[in-house]
Amino acid sequence: MNTILLLMFSVQLLSHCLGNLIDVAAKEGECEGSVTLYEGSEETVVTEDENVKVTVDKVKLVGCGCFSLHAKKGGRGRSYFLGRRGEYSGEDIGWSKVRSVRRVECESRAMPVWGVIVIVVGLVVVVAVGAVLGFRKYRQYRTVGTEADTLA
């Protein structure tokens, strides 16, 4: 009975846990997003796949959508995923020379729904097995010998 209550409590607790996914605007209509690459006082605004030649001081993602920065032309080389609106420094990216910018699907970087389900089911099974084994170990006891056992 206690095992069932513990399992029900665990499932209830997991259902209240919150997870953060990649911040994506609603998919109504056309998505208007852009990346602005700052090199000193110069700004380069990119809205589509484009090859550029910029030594960035900072990068700013505005609007909806996701982009990736690449160290080589044509979307090759080292890449950095821009999934949330805001500013990124050259230190955040890890290098300063950006040669291409690509618009990418935000969902391609998110964990699929089936992956989340598998992880949750796995955690529930592990907790349930641990609870059952813990209760069995807790309930084990030694028989206490009586005087009759010692005389025989």
Coordinates of C-alpha atoms in Angstrom, one line a residue:
M1 CA 0.0 0.0 0.0
N2 CA 2.8 2.4 0.9
T3 CA 4.5 1.6 -2.4
I4 CA 1.4 2.5 -4.4
L5 CA 1.1 5.8 -2.4
L6 CA 4.8 6.6 -3.1
L7 CA 4.4 5.9 -6.8
M8 CA 1.3 8.0 -7.0
F9 CA 3.1 10.9 -5.2
S10 CA 6.1 10.6 -7.5
V11 CA 3.9 10.7 -10.6
Q12 CA 2.0 13.7 -9.2
L13 CA 5.3 15.5 -8.4
L14 CA 6.6 14.9 -11.9
S15 CA 3.4 16.3 -13.5
H16 CA 4.0 19.6 -11.7
C17 CA 7.7 20.0 -12.8
L18 CA 8.2 22.7 -15.3
G19 CA 10.7 22.5 -18.2
N20 CA 11.9 25.3 -20.4
L21 CA 11.9 24.8 -24.1
I22 CA 13.4 27.1 -26.7
D23 CA 11.5 30.4 -26.7
V24 CA 9.6 30.4 -30.0
A25 CA 6.9 32.8 -31.1
A26 CA 3.5 31.5 -32.1
K27 CA 3.4 29.9 -35.6
E28 CA 0.7 32.3 -36.8
G29 CA 1.5 34.0 -40.1
E30 CA 5.0 34.8 -41.3
C31 CA 7.9 34.9 -38.9
E32 CA 9.9 38.1 -39.1
G33 CA 13.2 37.7 -37.4
S34 CA 16.7 39.1 -38.0
V35 CA 20.3 38.9 -36.8
T36 CA 22.3 42.0 -36.4
L37 CA 26.1 41.6 -36.4
Y38 CA 28.0 44.5 -34.8
E39 CA 31.6 45.2 -35.9
G40 CA 32.6 48.4 -34.1
S41 CA 30.1 51.0 -35.2
E42 CA 29.1 49.1 -38.3
E43 CA 26.0 46.9 -38.4
T44 CA 25.1 44.1 -40.7
V45 CA 21.5 42.9 -40.6
V46 CA 20.7 39.4 -41.9
T47 CA 17.2 38.1 -42.4
E48 CA 17.8 35.1 -44.7
D49 CA 20.7 32.7 -45.4
E50 CA 23.6 34.9 -46.3
N51 CA 27.4 34.7 -46.5
V52 CA 29.1 37.6 -44.7
K53 CA 32.5 38.7 -43.6
V54 CA 32.3 40.3 -40.2
T55 CA 34.5 40.3 -37.1
V56 CA 31.8 40.5 -34.5
D57 CA 31.9 42.4 -31.2
K58 CA 28.3 41.4 -30.4
V59 CA 25.3 39.8 -32.1
K60 CA 21.7 40.6 -31.6
L61 CA 18.7 38.4 -32.4
V62 CA 15.5 40.3 -32.9
G63 CA 12.0 39.0 -33.6
C64 CA 11.0 35.3 -33.9
G65 CA 12.9 32.5 -35.5
C66 CA 16.3 30.8 -34.9
F67 CA 19.6 31.3 -36.7
S68 CA 23.0 29.8 -36.7
L69 CA 26.3 31.6 -37.1
H70 CA 29.1 29.8 -38.9
A71 CA 32.9 30.3 -39.1
K72 CA 33.0 29.4 -42.8
K73 CA 31.0 30.3 -45.9
G74 CA 28.1 28.2 -46.9
G75 CA 27.0 27.3 -43.4
R76 CA 30.2 25.2 -42.8
G77 CA 32.7 25.2 -40.1
R78 CA 32.1 25.9 -36.4
S79 CA 28.6 26.9 -35.6
Y80 CA 26.7 28.7 -32.8
F81 CA 22.9 28.4 -32.4
L82 CA 20.9 31.5 -31.7
G83 CA 17.7 30.3 -30.2
R84 CA 16.6 33.1 -27.9
R85 CA 16.1 36.8 -28.6
G86 CA 18.8 39.0 -27.1
E87 CA 22.4 40.0 -27.4
Y88 CA 25.4 37.6 -27.6
S89 CA 29.0 38.7 -27.2
G90 CA 32.0 37.3 -29.1
E91 CA 33.0 35.4 -26.0
D92 CA 29.5 33.7 -25.9
I93 CA 30.0 32.6 -29.4
G94 CA 33.6 31.4 -28.9
W95 CA 35.1 33.0 -32.0
S96 CA 34.9 36.4 -33.6
K97 CA 35.0 35.9 -37.4
V98 CA 31.5 35.1 -38.8
R99 CA 31.5 34.1 -42.4
S100 CA 27.8 32.9 -42.8
V101 CA 24.4 33.1 -41.1
R102 CA 21.7 30.6 -41.7
R103 CA 18.0 30.6 -40.7
V104 CA 17.3 27.2 -39.0
E105 CA 14.2 25.5 -37.6
C106 CA 14.0 26.1 -33.8
E107 CA 12.4 22.6 -33.3
S108 CA 15.5 20.9 -34.8
R109 CA 17.4 21.7 -31.6
A110 CA 14.6 20.9 -29.2
M111 CA 14.1 17.4 -27.6
P112 CA 11.2 15.5 -29.3
V113 CA 8.1 14.8 -27.3
W114 CA 8.8 11.0 -27.4
G115 CA 12.2 11.7 -25.8
V116 CA 10.6 13.5 -22.9
I117 CA 8.1 10.7 -22.4
V118 CA 10.8 8.0 -22.4
I119 CA 12.9 9.9 -19.8
V120 CA 9.9 10.4 -17.6
V121 CA 8.8 6.8 -17.8
G122 CA 12.4 5.7 -17.1
L123 CA 12.6 7.9 -14.0
V124 CA 9.3 6.6 -12.7
V125 CA 10.4 3.0 -13.2
V126 CA 13.7 3.7 -11.4
V127 CA 11.9 5.4 -8.5
A128 CA 9.4 2.6 -8.2
V129 CA 12.1 -0.1 -8.2
G130 CA 14.1 1.8 -5.6
A131 CA 11.0 2.2 -3.4
V132 CA 10.1 -1.5 -3.6
L133 CA 13.6 -2.6 -2.8
G134 CA 13.9 0.0 0.0
F135 CA 10.7 -1.1 1.6
R136 CA 11.7 -4.8 1.3
K137 CA 15.0 -4.1 3.0
Y138 CA 13.3 -2.0 5.6
R139 CA 10.8 -4.7 6.4
Q140 CA 13.4 -7.5 6.8
Y141 CA 14.0 -8.5 10.3
R142 CA 15.8 -11.1 12.3
T143 CA 14.1 -13.7 14.3
V144 CA 14.7 -13.2 18.0
G145 CA 15.7 -16.4 19.7
T146 CA 13.8 -17.5 22.8
E147 CA 14.9 -19.6 25.8
A148 CA 13.3 -22.7 24.2
D149 CA 15.5 -22.3 21.1
T150 CA 18.7 -22.1 23.2
L151 CA 17.8 -25.2 25.4
A152 CA 17.1 -27.4 22.4

